[in-house]
Amino acid sequence: VAVGTAASLVPASRYLNAEEIEKGSAVDLKPHHLATWQEKLHGLVPERKVNKFPNPMALEFPEMNFLNPDELVMGHIIMNDSKAKSRNKELASGCVRANACKDIFWDPSQVRAGIVTCGGLCPGLNSIIR
């Protein structure tokens, strides 16, 4: 039986301890984040500590809703799940929410980036990227 229509949020601080996050979990981001990839650790990246620069969008759009970096979306939301044993363990700890953050890792004055789209592979992407 599915519970509710919206995904539940779990405080990420509950999973900041590396021992609680299995290697390969959807929230095991330390091996992949530029701030922590050389440390050979597992777990969530402490975004509030490593993201030190204000996002330029926060200055240009002060009413914009930004992501709370301590939120996760629960991976399994089914109670009395008859297929629980066959589901992937990667989502057991939840998933990191995707959205714009108020603070960012890169210094915007030092970064130049370009995005290339490849024809029909990404239809509609040009209307999203400005």
PDB file of C-alpha atoms in Angstrom:
ATOM      1  CA  VAL A   1       0.000   0.000   0.000  1.00  0.00           C
ATOM      2  CA  ALA A   2       1.491   3.351  -1.020  1.00  0.00           C
ATOM      3  CA  VAL A   3       1.419   5.994   1.690  1.00  0.00           C
ATOM      4  CA  GLY A   4       0.647   9.553   0.600  1.00  0.00           C
ATOM      5  CA  THR A   5       1.273  11.177  -2.735  1.00  0.00           C
ATOM      6  CA  ALA A   6       4.342  13.244  -1.910  1.00  0.00           C
ATOM      7  CA  ALA A   7       7.774  11.921  -1.021  1.00  0.00           C
ATOM      8  CA  SER A   8       8.765  12.296   2.621  1.00  0.00           C
ATOM      9  CA  LEU A   9      11.800  14.289   3.653  1.00  0.00           C
ATOM     10  CA  VAL A  10      14.446  12.967   6.022  1.00  0.00           C
ATOM     11  CA  PRO A  11      17.001  15.257   7.675  1.00  0.00           C
ATOM     12  CA  ALA A  12      20.360  14.519   6.045  1.00  0.00           C
ATOM     13  CA  SER A  13      22.094  15.055   9.392  1.00  0.00           C
ATOM     14  CA  ARG A  14      20.662  11.647  10.356  1.00  0.00           C
ATOM     15  CA  TYR A  15      22.901  10.066   7.713  1.00  0.00           C
ATOM     16  CA  LEU A  16      26.066  12.170   8.027  1.00  0.00           C
ATOM     17  CA  ASN A  17      27.815   9.365   9.878  1.00  0.00           C
ATOM     18  CA  ALA A  18      29.704   7.323   7.293  1.00  0.00           C
ATOM     19  CA  GLU A  19      29.096   4.063   9.165  1.00  0.00           C
ATOM     20  CA  GLU A  20      25.347   4.426   8.545  1.00  0.00           C
ATOM     21  CA  ILE A  21      25.711   4.771   4.771  1.00  0.00           C
ATOM     22  CA  GLU A  22      26.578   1.724   2.739  1.00  0.00           C
ATOM     23  CA  LYS A  23      29.097   2.015  -0.064  1.00  0.00           C
ATOM     24  CA  GLY A  24      27.160   2.475  -3.299  1.00  0.00           C
ATOM     25  CA  SER A  25      24.111   4.006  -1.608  1.00  0.00           C
ATOM     26  CA  ALA A  26      22.374   6.854  -3.455  1.00  0.00           C
ATOM     27  CA  VAL A  27      23.485   9.264  -0.706  1.00  0.00           C
ATOM     28  CA  ASP A  28      27.116   8.065  -0.659  1.00  0.00           C
ATOM     29  CA  LEU A  29      28.414  11.223  -2.334  1.00  0.00           C
ATOM     30  CA  LYS A  30      31.765  11.908  -0.631  1.00  0.00           C
ATOM     31  CA  PRO A  31      33.733   9.824  -3.168  1.00  0.00           C
ATOM     32  CA  HIS A  32      32.228  11.919  -5.996  1.00  0.00           C
ATOM     33  CA  HIS A  33      32.214  15.500  -4.598  1.00  0.00           C
ATOM     34  CA  LEU A  34      35.070  17.812  -5.552  1.00  0.00           C
ATOM     35  CA  ALA A  35      35.486  18.890  -1.926  1.00  0.00           C
ATOM     36  CA  THR A  36      35.992  15.361  -0.583  1.00  0.00           C
ATOM     37  CA  TRP A  37      36.912  12.952  -3.400  1.00  0.00           C
ATOM     38  CA  GLN A  38      40.539  12.548  -2.273  1.00  0.00           C
ATOM     39  CA  GLU A  39      39.642  11.651   1.317  1.00  0.00           C
ATOM     40  CA  LYS A  40      38.494   8.078   0.482  1.00  0.00           C
ATOM     41  CA  LEU A  41      35.518   8.502   2.821  1.00  0.00           C
ATOM     42  CA  HIS A  42      31.881   7.540   2.443  1.00  0.00           C
ATOM     43  CA  GLY A  43      28.741   9.400   3.415  1.00  0.00           C
ATOM     44  CA  LEU A  44      27.091  12.711   2.662  1.00  0.00           C
ATOM     45  CA  VAL A  45      29.079  15.833   1.911  1.00  0.00           C
ATOM     46  CA  PRO A  46      28.584  18.527   4.586  1.00  0.00           C
ATOM     47  CA  GLU A  47      27.295  21.053   2.034  1.00  0.00           C
ATOM     48  CA  ARG A  48      26.945  23.887   4.563  1.00  0.00           C
ATOM     49  CA  LYS A  49      30.678  23.623   5.315  1.00  0.00           C
ATOM     50  CA  VAL A  50      32.117  23.154   1.811  1.00  0.00           C
ATOM     51  CA  ASN A  51      29.851  25.531  -0.143  1.00  0.00           C
ATOM     52  CA  LYS A  52      31.332  28.904   0.810  1.00  0.00           C
ATOM     53  CA  PHE A  53      30.286  31.223  -2.013  1.00  0.00           C
ATOM     54  CA  PRO A  54      26.864  32.858  -2.363  1.00  0.00           C
ATOM     55  CA  ASN A  55      24.952  31.764  -5.440  1.00  0.00           C
ATOM     56  CA  PRO A  56      24.596  34.756  -7.824  1.00  0.00           C
ATOM     57  CA  MET A  57      20.958  33.732  -8.380  1.00  0.00           C
ATOM     58  CA  ALA A  58      20.277  34.433  -4.685  1.00  0.00           C
ATOM     59  CA  LEU A  59      21.249  38.067  -5.260  1.00  0.00           C
ATOM     60  CA  GLU A  60      19.375  38.417  -8.550  1.00  0.00           C
ATOM     61  CA  PHE A  61      16.233  36.534  -7.450  1.00  0.00           C
ATOM     62  CA  PRO A  62      15.873  37.078  -3.667  1.00  0.00           C
ATOM     63  CA  GLU A  63      12.402  35.452  -3.564  1.00  0.00           C
ATOM     64  CA  MET A  64      13.656  32.234  -5.171  1.00  0.00           C
ATOM     65  CA  ASN A  65      13.235  29.047  -3.133  1.00  0.00           C
ATOM     66  CA  PHE A  66      16.579  27.360  -2.616  1.00  0.00           C
ATOM     67  CA  LEU A  67      17.325  23.830  -1.517  1.00  0.00           C
ATOM     68  CA  ASN A  68      17.890  23.098   2.150  1.00  0.00           C
ATOM     69  CA  PRO A  69      21.114  21.040   1.885  1.00  0.00           C
ATOM     70  CA  ASP A  70      20.061  18.882   4.840  1.00  0.00           C
ATOM     71  CA  GLU A  71      17.089  17.268   3.085  1.00  0.00           C
ATOM     72  CA  LEU A  72      16.810  13.812   1.587  1.00  0.00           C
ATOM     73  CA  VAL A  73      13.864  12.222  -0.173  1.00  0.00           C
ATOM     74  CA  MET A  74      13.027   8.833   1.261  1.00  0.00           C
ATOM     75  CA  GLY A  75      13.820   6.108  -1.240  1.00  0.00           C
ATOM     76  CA  HIS A  76      11.214   3.521  -0.283  1.00  0.00           C
ATOM     77  CA  ILE A  77       7.773   4.876   0.596  1.00  0.00           C
ATOM     78  CA  ILE A  78       5.704   1.681   0.501  1.00  0.00           C
ATOM     79  CA  MET A  79       4.461   0.164   3.754  1.00  0.00           C
ATOM     80  CA  ASN A  80       4.048  -3.618   3.973  1.00  0.00           C
ATOM     81  CA  ASP A  81       6.003  -3.914   0.741  1.00  0.00           C
ATOM     82  CA  SER A  82       5.663  -7.417  -0.691  1.00  0.00           C
ATOM     83  CA  LYS A  83       8.731  -6.839  -2.878  1.00  0.00           C
ATOM     84  CA  ALA A  84      10.987  -5.299  -0.214  1.00  0.00           C
ATOM     85  CA  LYS A  85      13.606  -8.058  -0.462  1.00  0.00           C
ATOM     86  CA  SER A  86      13.973  -7.606  -4.215  1.00  0.00           C
ATOM     87  CA  ARG A  87      14.335  -3.795  -4.161  1.00  0.00           C
ATOM     88  CA  ASN A  88      17.715  -2.149  -4.628  1.00  0.00           C
ATOM     89  CA  LYS A  89      19.522  -1.263  -1.399  1.00  0.00           C
ATOM     90  CA  GLU A  90      20.929   1.875  -3.030  1.00  0.00           C
ATOM     91  CA  LEU A  91      17.757   3.819  -2.260  1.00  0.00           C
ATOM     92  CA  ALA A  92      17.325   2.602   1.324  1.00  0.00           C
ATOM     93  CA  SER A  93      18.959   5.730   2.799  1.00  0.00           C
ATOM     94  CA  GLY A  94      17.048   8.021   0.455  1.00  0.00           C
ATOM     95  CA  CYS A  95      18.122  10.333  -2.340  1.00  0.00           C
ATOM     96  CA  VAL A  96      19.643  13.788  -2.218  1.00  0.00           C
ATOM     97  CA  ARG A  97      17.177  16.443  -3.401  1.00  0.00           C
ATOM     98  CA  ALA A  98      18.136  18.262  -6.576  1.00  0.00           C
ATOM     99  CA  ASN A  99      17.639  22.006  -6.786  1.00  0.00           C
ATOM    100  CA  ALA A 100      19.585  25.249  -6.734  1.00  0.00           C
ATOM    101  CA  CYS A 101      21.506  25.882  -3.508  1.00  0.00           C
ATOM    102  CA  LYS A 102      21.847  29.290  -1.859  1.00  0.00           C
ATOM    103  CA  ASP A 103      25.583  28.718  -1.397  1.00  0.00           C
ATOM    104  CA  ILE A 104      27.829  27.045  -3.967  1.00  0.00           C
ATOM    105  CA  PHE A 105      31.237  25.342  -4.057  1.00  0.00           C
ATOM    106  CA  TRP A 106      32.783  27.388  -6.884  1.00  0.00           C
ATOM    107  CA  ASP A 107      33.725  31.086  -6.765  1.00  0.00           C
ATOM    108  CA  PRO A 108      31.617  32.543  -9.621  1.00  0.00           C
ATOM    109  CA  SER A 109      34.235  35.203 -10.373  1.00  0.00           C
ATOM    110  CA  GLN A 110      36.775  32.449 -11.130  1.00  0.00           C
ATOM    111  CA  VAL A 111      34.581  30.066 -13.167  1.00  0.00           C
ATOM    112  CA  ARG A 112      33.580  30.023 -16.828  1.00  0.00           C
ATOM    113  CA  ALA A 113      31.360  27.215 -18.054  1.00  0.00           C
ATOM    114  CA  GLY A 114      29.735  26.198 -21.289  1.00  0.00           C
ATOM    115  CA  ILE A 115      26.982  23.721 -22.063  1.00  0.00           C
ATOM    116  CA  VAL A 116      26.772  21.952 -25.400  1.00  0.00           C
ATOM    117  CA  THR A 117      23.615  20.125 -26.418  1.00  0.00           C
ATOM    118  CA  CYS A 118      23.699  17.528 -29.163  1.00  0.00           C
ATOM    119  CA  GLY A 119      20.719  17.934 -31.455  1.00  0.00           C
ATOM    120  CA  GLY A 120      17.858  15.545 -30.794  1.00  0.00           C
ATOM    121  CA  LEU A 121      19.527  13.779 -27.861  1.00  0.00           C
ATOM    122  CA  CYS A 122      18.216  16.391 -25.434  1.00  0.00           C
ATOM    123  CA  PRO A 123      14.968  17.800 -26.855  1.00  0.00           C
ATOM    124  CA  GLY A 124      13.733  20.807 -24.932  1.00  0.00           C
ATOM    125  CA  LEU A 125      17.015  21.357 -23.120  1.00  0.00           C
ATOM    126  CA  ASN A 126      17.728  24.582 -25.001  1.00  0.00           C
ATOM    127  CA  SER A 127      14.502  26.056 -23.636  1.00  0.00           C
ATOM    128  CA  ILE A 128      15.672  25.350 -20.074  1.00  0.00           C
ATOM    129  CA  ILE A 129      19.256  26.627 -20.322  1.00  0.00           C
ATOM    130  CA  ARG A 130      19.634  30.356 -20.740  1.00  0.00           C
TER     131      ARG A 130
END
